[in-house]
Every structure is written in C-alpha cells, then in structure tokens.
Short mmCIF file of C-alpha atoms in Angstrom, two decimals:
data_model
loop_
_atom_site.label_atom_id
_atom_site.label_comp_id
_atom_site.label_asym_id
_atom_site.label_seq_id
_atom_site.Cartn_x
_atom_site.Cartn_y
_atom_site.Cartn_z
CA UNK A 1 -185.86 44.80 -116.44
CA UNK A 2 -189.27 46.48 -116.22
CA UNK A 3 -191.91 44.76 -114.06
CA UNK A 4 -195.24 45.59 -112.44
CA UNK A 5 -195.56 44.95 -108.72
CA UNK A 6 -199.38 44.81 -108.84
CA UNK A 7 -200.25 43.96 -112.47
CA UNK A 8 -203.83 42.91 -111.61
CA UNK A 9 -204.72 46.59 -111.08
CA UNK A 10 -204.49 47.06 -114.84
CA UNK A 11 -207.95 45.51 -114.95
CA UNK A 12 -209.18 48.95 -113.91
CA UNK A 13 -208.53 50.01 -117.51
CA UNK A 14 -211.82 48.33 -118.40
CA UNK A 15 -213.79 50.39 -115.89
CA UNK A 16 -214.68 53.25 -118.34
CA UNK A 17 -215.98 50.69 -120.86
CA UNK A 18 -218.15 49.05 -118.20
CA UNK A 19 -219.50 52.42 -117.10
CA UNK A 20 -220.34 53.37 -120.69
CA UNK A 21 -222.18 50.11 -121.29
CA UNK A 22 -224.10 50.55 -118.06
CA UNK A 23 -225.22 54.02 -119.10
CA UNK A 24 -226.38 52.72 -122.48
CA UNK A 25 -228.51 50.14 -120.72
CA UNK A 26 -230.50 52.88 -118.93
CA UNK A 27 -233.78 53.62 -120.81
CA UNK A 28 -233.80 56.94 -122.61
CA UNK A 29 -236.11 59.71 -121.33
CA UNK A 30 -239.38 59.85 -123.27
CA UNK A 31 -240.81 63.12 -124.51
CA UNK A 32 -239.32 66.55 -125.08
CA UNK A 33 -236.45 67.69 -122.92
CA UNK A 34 -237.16 70.17 -120.16
CA UNK A 35 -236.22 73.68 -121.16
CA UNK A 36 -235.46 76.31 -118.52
CA UNK A 37 -235.33 79.69 -120.26
CA UNK A 38 -233.82 81.44 -117.25
CA UNK A 39 -230.50 79.55 -117.58
CA UNK A 40 -227.79 81.29 -119.55
CA UNK A 41 -227.26 80.10 -123.05
CA UNK A 42 -224.34 77.71 -123.37
CA UNK A 43 -222.93 77.46 -126.81
CA UNK A 44 -221.99 74.12 -128.20
CA UNK A 45 -218.32 73.19 -128.08
CA UNK A 46 -216.36 72.85 -131.32
CA UNK A 47 -216.44 69.39 -132.82
CA UNK A 48 -212.64 69.08 -132.49
CA UNK A 49 -212.85 69.75 -128.74
CA UNK A 50 -215.62 67.18 -128.35
CA UNK A 51 -213.41 64.57 -130.00
CA UNK A 52 -210.21 65.56 -128.20
CA UNK A 53 -211.42 65.61 -124.58
CA UNK A 54 -212.50 61.93 -124.33
CA UNK A 55 -209.10 60.78 -125.56
CA UNK A 56 -207.32 62.97 -123.02
CA UNK A 57 -209.56 61.58 -120.31
CA UNK A 58 -208.87 57.97 -121.34
CA UNK A 59 -205.13 58.62 -121.53
CA UNK A 60 -205.13 60.18 -118.05
CA UNK A 61 -207.08 57.19 -116.72
CA UNK A 62 -204.61 54.77 -118.33
CA UNK A 63 -201.68 56.62 -116.74
CA UNK A 64 -203.38 56.51 -113.36
CA UNK A 65 -204.01 52.74 -113.66
CA UNK A 66 -200.38 52.21 -114.66
CA UNK A 67 -199.21 54.17 -111.62
CA UNK A 68 -201.45 52.03 -109.39
CA UNK A 69 -199.84 48.88 -110.84
CA UNK A 70 -196.47 50.16 -109.53
CA UNK A 71 -194.01 49.84 -112.43
CA UNK A 72 -190.51 49.07 -111.20
CA UNK A 73 -187.08 48.77 -112.76
CA UNK A 74 -185.02 45.81 -111.51
CA UNK A 75 -181.27 46.10 -111.79
CA UNK A 76 -178.74 43.28 -112.10
CA UNK A 77 -178.45 41.03 -109.00
CA UNK A 78 -175.55 41.97 -106.71
CA UNK A 79 -173.83 39.19 -104.75
CA UNK A 80 -173.28 39.94 -101.06
CA UNK A 81 -170.63 37.53 -99.82
CA UNK A 82 -170.29 36.90 -96.10
CA UNK A 83 -167.59 34.87 -94.37
CA UNK A 84 -168.73 32.70 -91.50
CA UNK A 85 -168.16 29.49 -89.62
CA UNK A 86 -170.75 26.92 -88.58
CA UNK A 87 -169.86 25.74 -85.07
CA UNK A 88 -171.64 23.61 -82.51
CA UNK A 89 -170.42 24.00 -78.93
CA UNK A 90 -170.85 21.04 -76.57
CA UNK A 91 -170.26 21.79 -72.87
CA UNK A 92 -169.88 19.18 -70.12
CA UNK A 93 -172.12 19.90 -67.09
CA UNK A 94 -171.27 16.80 -65.08
CA UNK A 95 -170.54 16.97 -61.34
CA UNK A 96 -166.78 16.98 -61.93
CA UNK A 97 -167.10 20.49 -63.39
CA UNK A 98 -167.65 21.67 -59.80
CA UNK A 99 -163.95 21.05 -59.05
CA UNK A 100 -162.29 24.30 -57.95
CA UNK A 101 -158.84 23.86 -59.46
CA UNK A 102 -158.89 27.01 -61.58
CA UNK A 103 -157.92 30.59 -60.72
CA UNK A 104 -159.89 33.52 -62.14
CA UNK A 105 -159.03 37.10 -61.17
CA UNK A 106 -156.82 35.85 -58.36
CA UNK A 107 -159.52 33.68 -56.75
CA UNK A 108 -160.08 29.91 -56.96
CA UNK A 109 -163.17 29.03 -59.02
CA UNK A 110 -164.80 25.92 -60.39
CA UNK A 111 -164.15 24.71 -63.92
CA UNK A 112 -167.56 25.73 -65.22
CA UNK A 113 -166.99 29.37 -64.25
CA UNK A 114 -163.84 29.46 -66.37
CA UNK A 115 -165.62 27.79 -69.26
CA UNK A 116 -168.46 30.33 -69.16
CA UNK A 117 -166.08 33.28 -69.01
CA UNK A 118 -163.86 32.14 -71.90
CA UNK A 119 -166.71 30.79 -73.99
CA UNK A 120 -168.56 34.12 -73.78
CA UNK A 121 -165.48 35.93 -75.04
CA UNK A 122 -165.13 33.37 -77.82
CA UNK A 123 -168.75 33.91 -78.92
CA UNK A 124 -168.45 37.72 -78.84
CA UNK A 125 -165.50 37.58 -81.25
CA UNK A 126 -167.31 35.41 -83.80
CA UNK A 127 -168.85 38.11 -85.98
CA UNK A 128 -170.78 36.53 -88.83
CA UNK A 129 -170.42 32.97 -87.49
CA UNK A 130 -173.39 30.67 -86.85
CA UNK A 131 -173.15 28.77 -83.58
CA UNK A 132 -175.26 26.44 -81.51
CA UNK A 133 -175.01 25.17 -77.92
CA UNK A 134 -175.42 21.63 -76.59
CA UNK A 135 -175.27 20.62 -72.93
CA UNK A 136 -174.47 17.10 -71.82
CA UNK A 137 -174.36 15.18 -68.56
CA UNK A 138 -176.77 12.24 -68.07
CA UNK A 139 -177.92 12.96 -71.64
CA UNK A 140 -177.26 15.57 -74.33
CA UNK A 141 -179.67 18.46 -74.88
CA UNK A 142 -179.85 21.29 -77.40
CA UNK A 143 -179.91 24.59 -75.55
CA UNK A 144 -179.69 26.69 -78.74
CA UNK A 145 -179.74 25.56 -82.39
CA UNK A 146 -177.32 26.86 -84.98
CA UNK A 147 -177.87 30.63 -85.17
CA UNK A 148 -176.14 33.96 -85.73
CA UNK A 149 -177.87 35.46 -82.67
CA UNK A 150 -174.76 35.87 -80.54
CA UNK A 151 -176.46 37.97 -77.87
CA UNK A 152 -178.92 35.20 -77.04
CA UNK A 153 -176.19 32.57 -77.12
CA UNK A 154 -174.05 34.59 -74.71
CA UNK A 155 -177.05 34.90 -72.38
CA UNK A 156 -177.60 31.14 -72.45
CA UNK A 157 -173.94 30.54 -71.65
CA UNK A 158 -174.16 32.92 -68.70
CA UNK A 159 -177.14 30.92 -67.38
CA UNK A 160 -175.32 27.57 -67.44
CA UNK A 161 -175.41 25.86 -64.06
CA UNK A 162 -174.94 22.45 -62.48
CA UNK A 163 -177.85 20.06 -62.53
CA UNK A 164 -179.34 21.31 -65.81
CA UNK A 165 -178.53 18.05 -67.57
CA UNK A 166 -177.83 15.60 -64.73
CA UNK A 167 -174.63 14.35 -63.10
CA UNK A 168 -172.92 11.87 -65.49
CA UNK A 169 -170.98 12.43 -68.75
CA UNK A 170 -172.61 11.46 -72.06
CA UNK A 171 -169.86 12.38 -74.51
CA UNK A 172 -171.09 10.01 -77.22
CA UNK A 173 -174.62 11.44 -77.08
CA UNK A 174 -173.26 14.99 -77.38
CA UNK A 175 -171.41 14.05 -80.57
CA UNK A 176 -174.42 12.28 -82.04
CA UNK A 177 -176.81 15.14 -81.27
CA UNK A 178 -174.40 17.72 -82.70
CA UNK A 179 -174.10 15.72 -85.90
CA UNK A 180 -177.88 15.47 -86.20
CA UNK A 181 -178.35 19.22 -85.76
CA UNK A 182 -175.63 20.15 -88.23
CA UNK A 183 -177.00 17.78 -90.87
CA UNK A 184 -180.47 19.30 -90.47
CA UNK A 185 -178.97 22.65 -91.49
CA UNK A 186 -177.63 21.08 -94.71
CA UNK A 187 -174.36 22.91 -94.28
CA UNK A 188 -171.12 21.72 -95.83
CA UNK A 189 -169.04 22.90 -92.89
CA UNK A 190 -169.76 20.69 -89.87
CA UNK A 191 -167.59 21.55 -86.86
CA UNK A 192 -168.00 20.61 -83.21
CA UNK A 193 -166.01 22.01 -80.30
CA UNK A 194 -166.47 19.56 -77.42
CA UNK A 195 -165.29 20.49 -73.93
CA UNK A 196 -165.16 17.92 -71.14
CA UNK A 197 -163.24 17.25 -67.95
CA UNK A 198 -164.09 13.56 -67.59
CA UNK A 199 -164.78 10.33 -69.38
CA UNK A 200 -167.96 8.92 -70.91
CA UNK A 201 -170.02 7.30 -68.14
CA UNK A 202 -173.22 6.74 -70.16
CA UNK A 203 -173.38 3.69 -72.42
CA UNK A 204 -176.13 4.83 -74.79
CA UNK A 205 -173.67 5.70 -77.58
CA UNK A 206 -169.90 4.96 -77.29
CA UNK A 207 -167.83 8.08 -78.05
CA UNK A 208 -165.64 6.39 -80.67
CA UNK A 209 -168.69 4.98 -82.46
CA UNK A 210 -170.17 8.47 -82.53
CA UNK A 211 -166.85 9.85 -83.79
CA UNK A 212 -166.81 7.30 -86.62
CA UNK A 213 -170.31 8.36 -87.67
CA UNK A 214 -169.19 11.98 -87.54
CA UNK A 215 -166.18 11.24 -89.73
CA UNK A 216 -168.41 9.53 -92.28
CA UNK A 217 -170.56 12.67 -92.37
CA UNK A 218 -167.39 14.82 -92.76
CA UNK A 219 -167.80 16.54 -89.41
CA UNK A 220 -164.64 17.67 -87.66
CA UNK A 221 -164.42 17.59 -83.89
CA UNK A 222 -162.05 19.68 -81.79
CA UNK A 223 -161.91 18.26 -78.28
CA UNK A 224 -160.78 20.20 -75.21
CA UNK A 225 -159.81 18.42 -72.01
CA UNK A 226 -160.30 20.69 -68.99
CA UNK A 227 -158.48 20.37 -65.68
CA UNK A 228 -155.45 21.71 -63.82
CA UNK A 229 -152.41 19.55 -63.21
CA UNK A 230 -152.44 17.71 -59.91
CA UNK A 231 -148.99 18.05 -58.28
CA UNK A 232 -149.50 14.67 -56.63
CA UNK A 233 -150.32 13.09 -59.99
CA UNK A 234 -147.98 14.62 -62.62
CA UNK A 235 -148.71 12.00 -65.28
CA UNK A 236 -152.49 12.32 -64.87
CA UNK A 237 -152.96 8.60 -64.34
CA UNK A 238 -155.47 9.08 -61.53
CA UNK A 239 -157.43 11.87 -63.19
CA UNK A 240 -160.98 11.38 -64.39
CA UNK A 241 -160.06 13.14 -67.64
CA UNK A 242 -159.97 10.59 -70.48
CA UNK A 243 -157.44 12.30 -72.70
CA UNK A 244 -156.87 9.16 -74.75
CA UNK A 245 -160.50 8.95 -75.87
CA UNK A 246 -160.72 12.70 -76.52
CA UNK A 247 -157.55 12.51 -78.60
CA UNK A 248 -158.87 9.58 -80.66
CA UNK A 249 -162.20 11.36 -81.24
CA UNK A 250 -160.38 14.36 -82.68
CA UNK A 251 -158.02 12.22 -84.76
CA UNK A 252 -160.78 10.10 -86.31
CA UNK A 253 -162.68 13.19 -87.47
CA UNK A 254 -159.68 15.18 -88.68
CA UNK A 255 -159.80 17.60 -85.76
CA UNK A 256 -157.36 18.18 -82.90
CA UNK A 257 -157.22 17.63 -79.14
CA UNK A 258 -156.23 20.43 -76.73
CA UNK A 259 -155.59 20.46 -73.01
CA UNK A 260 -156.82 23.46 -71.02
CA UNK A 261 -155.14 23.76 -67.62
CA UNK A 262 -156.10 27.36 -66.85
CA UNK A 263 -158.10 30.28 -68.31
CA UNK A 264 -155.17 31.53 -70.41
CA UNK A 265 -154.57 28.17 -72.06
CA UNK A 266 -158.30 27.85 -72.80
CA UNK A 267 -158.28 31.27 -74.49
CA UNK A 268 -155.26 30.24 -76.56
CA UNK A 269 -157.07 27.08 -77.62
CA UNK A 270 -160.00 29.06 -78.97
CA UNK A 271 -157.63 31.27 -80.94
CA UNK A 272 -155.89 28.19 -82.34
CA UNK A 273 -159.21 26.75 -83.49
CA UNK A 274 -159.89 30.01 -85.34
CA UNK A 275 -156.69 29.48 -87.34
CA UNK A 276 -157.30 25.79 -87.99
CA UNK A 277 -160.92 26.11 -89.11
CA UNK A 278 -161.37 28.24 -92.25
CA UNK A 279 -164.40 30.43 -92.79
CA UNK A 280 -167.10 29.34 -95.21
CA UNK A 281 -168.27 31.91 -97.76
CA UNK A 282 -172.01 32.20 -98.28
CA UNK A 283 -173.41 34.33 -101.08
CA UNK A 284 -176.65 36.26 -100.77
CA UNK A 285 -178.03 38.36 -103.57
CA UNK A 286 -179.55 41.83 -103.60
CA UNK A 287 -181.44 43.16 -106.60
CA UNK A 288 -181.76 46.95 -106.83
CA UNK A 289 -185.38 48.06 -107.28
CA UNK A 290 -186.41 51.52 -108.48
CA UNK A 291 -190.02 52.70 -108.29
CA UNK A 292 -191.30 54.28 -111.53
CA UNK A 293 -194.92 55.02 -110.59
CA UNK A 294 -194.29 58.80 -110.08
CA UNK A 295 -193.85 59.23 -113.86
CA UNK A 296 -197.26 57.93 -115.04
CA UNK A 297 -198.85 59.56 -111.99
CA UNK A 298 -197.34 62.93 -112.92
CA UNK A 299 -198.48 62.48 -116.54
CA UNK A 300 -202.04 61.71 -115.37
CA UNK A 301 -201.99 64.87 -113.26
CA UNK A 302 -200.66 66.96 -116.16
CA UNK A 303 -203.38 65.66 -118.48
CA UNK A 304 -206.03 66.43 -115.88
CA UNK A 305 -204.76 70.00 -115.56
CA UNK A 306 -204.70 70.36 -119.35
CA UNK A 307 -208.34 69.28 -119.60
CA UNK A 308 -209.28 71.69 -116.82
CA UNK A 309 -207.56 74.61 -118.55
CA UNK A 310 -209.24 73.82 -121.87
CA UNK A 311 -212.59 73.55 -120.10
CA UNK A 312 -212.19 76.99 -118.56
CA UNK A 313 -211.35 78.57 -121.91
CA UNK A 314 -214.27 77.11 -123.79
#
C-alpha cells in the first residue's frame, strides 16, 4: 500500500500559483523600457521552447514536493510471536527469615540468603517472561511491577534485607496485592509464586479469603514453604511454618504447594513450576516500510539538469 508520511507538504504545489498571482498584482512599469545599447543582442527563444520550459519547471517542482511528502510503500503486517509467562513473586521478609538453618557453599546462612541466591538464578533463566516483585511482612508492598526488565529485578532481589517491610507475616495481603497488580495489567495469565517460612500473623486479610478471591479471578498460586527439618521435631508440629494453610491456598487456586528444605530443593521447585505453568503467546506485528522519496527526487534533479542543458544551448 502506497502512503505519504507528510501529506500536508503537498500544499507546496500551490506555491508557484501564489507567486504568479503576486507578481501580477505588482503595478506595471510606466513609459518606455530602458534600452542599453552596449549589451549584446539576445535573440528571442523559439516559441516551442518558451512553451516547453514552464511545464518542465512545474513538473520538477511537483516531483520535489512529492519527495518532501515522503512516499512510502507499506508491506503486509508480519506477526512476531513471543512466548512468555506473567509471574508475580511474593517474598516473606519477616523476622523468622533470619533463621540460619540453611547451608550455602558449605557455610550456614539465613533463609533469606538462600532465597535471594535461588531467586536470582530463577529470574535470569526467564527470558521473555514478565515478572514483578512483592515484599511482605507487617504489610505487603510492591517493589517492582510486572516487567520484562530482568536486570533491574535481579538488582532489587540482591538488595532485599530484613526490616524493609516490618517483622510480622502478612500472607493474605501479599495475595491480595498480587491479584490487584495482575488485574491492572489485564493479562489472562495470572500466576503468583509465594514464598514464606511462617504463618499469617496479620489479620487485615485472611489468607484463605484472599485465595478465594484469587480463584474467582482465575489466578493460580504456587506456594513454597521454606525451612530445614528440625531433628528434634520430625513431624514439624512445633514449627512456625503453616504448611496446612499454604497447601490450601495452592489447592483453592489450582496451584501446588512445595516444601523447600535446602537450596537444591528450592532450585528443583522453580524448575517444577516451569513445567507446570505453560507459556503465554503474545503476538506483536511489524509492518515493513520502504521509502520511495529518492525516485521523485531523482526525477526532479534530472528535469532540472535537462532545463539547464537546454538553456545553455539556446
């Protein structure tokens, strides 16, 4: 399809007509013309040449105006499909994440250090995915909205520290805030990966109520319970980790609950989520555009040269 990028420049086609009318409006010189006998005699041009030159000039001007309007040829739209996931990551920053029951590179570390290390690797593998980050403790906060900027997200994860969001555990708020952010994006794929090592200790929004709202909005939640096994408590009855609630949250929304006892198991969980959650295909379109202005510009130049050559031979 042929289009003009700047069609308003075609108004310049009227410029010769305006100039001609302006010249006609100038009063004619009264009296006899001034004759200078010392100038060489210039013979009158043939009538055919007098008629031909104005048309060449107008045609060259029209070609120049057309070139200024930038004619372009648009090809057929080409669909560029891209596979991606839309994931919100909710990370618990409560005081219990300070517990040093994990081993990283042969040294005991706190739970948050393991989460940051594995979560960064998870983000770096998500080429094409859109992800956001939510922190929760006393309340839930958006640290980064849904975005494909993985470098910035990895930097934010590296800067996670205790005290950024308080000391308690607002699991219900984290679910509610994630749902709100995903619905603002108007995306069909709403997925939350929620990682916590405790139980909800803030009563602003009960976790199961938030999970029910998420299920109604068709948001899936994958919950990860973090914490090593306590040899003195093999059944986990004295642990702060509320696996029952995390399991019910995942079940209500059609997701799945995982237990991460060490860095390796956490890495395996992230790989399992990759297999469980399919990629969404988004289509963007590219329309090839070819500039055609060199052709009328070259024709205007050729006509100008032709008029110059004829002028020199007269």
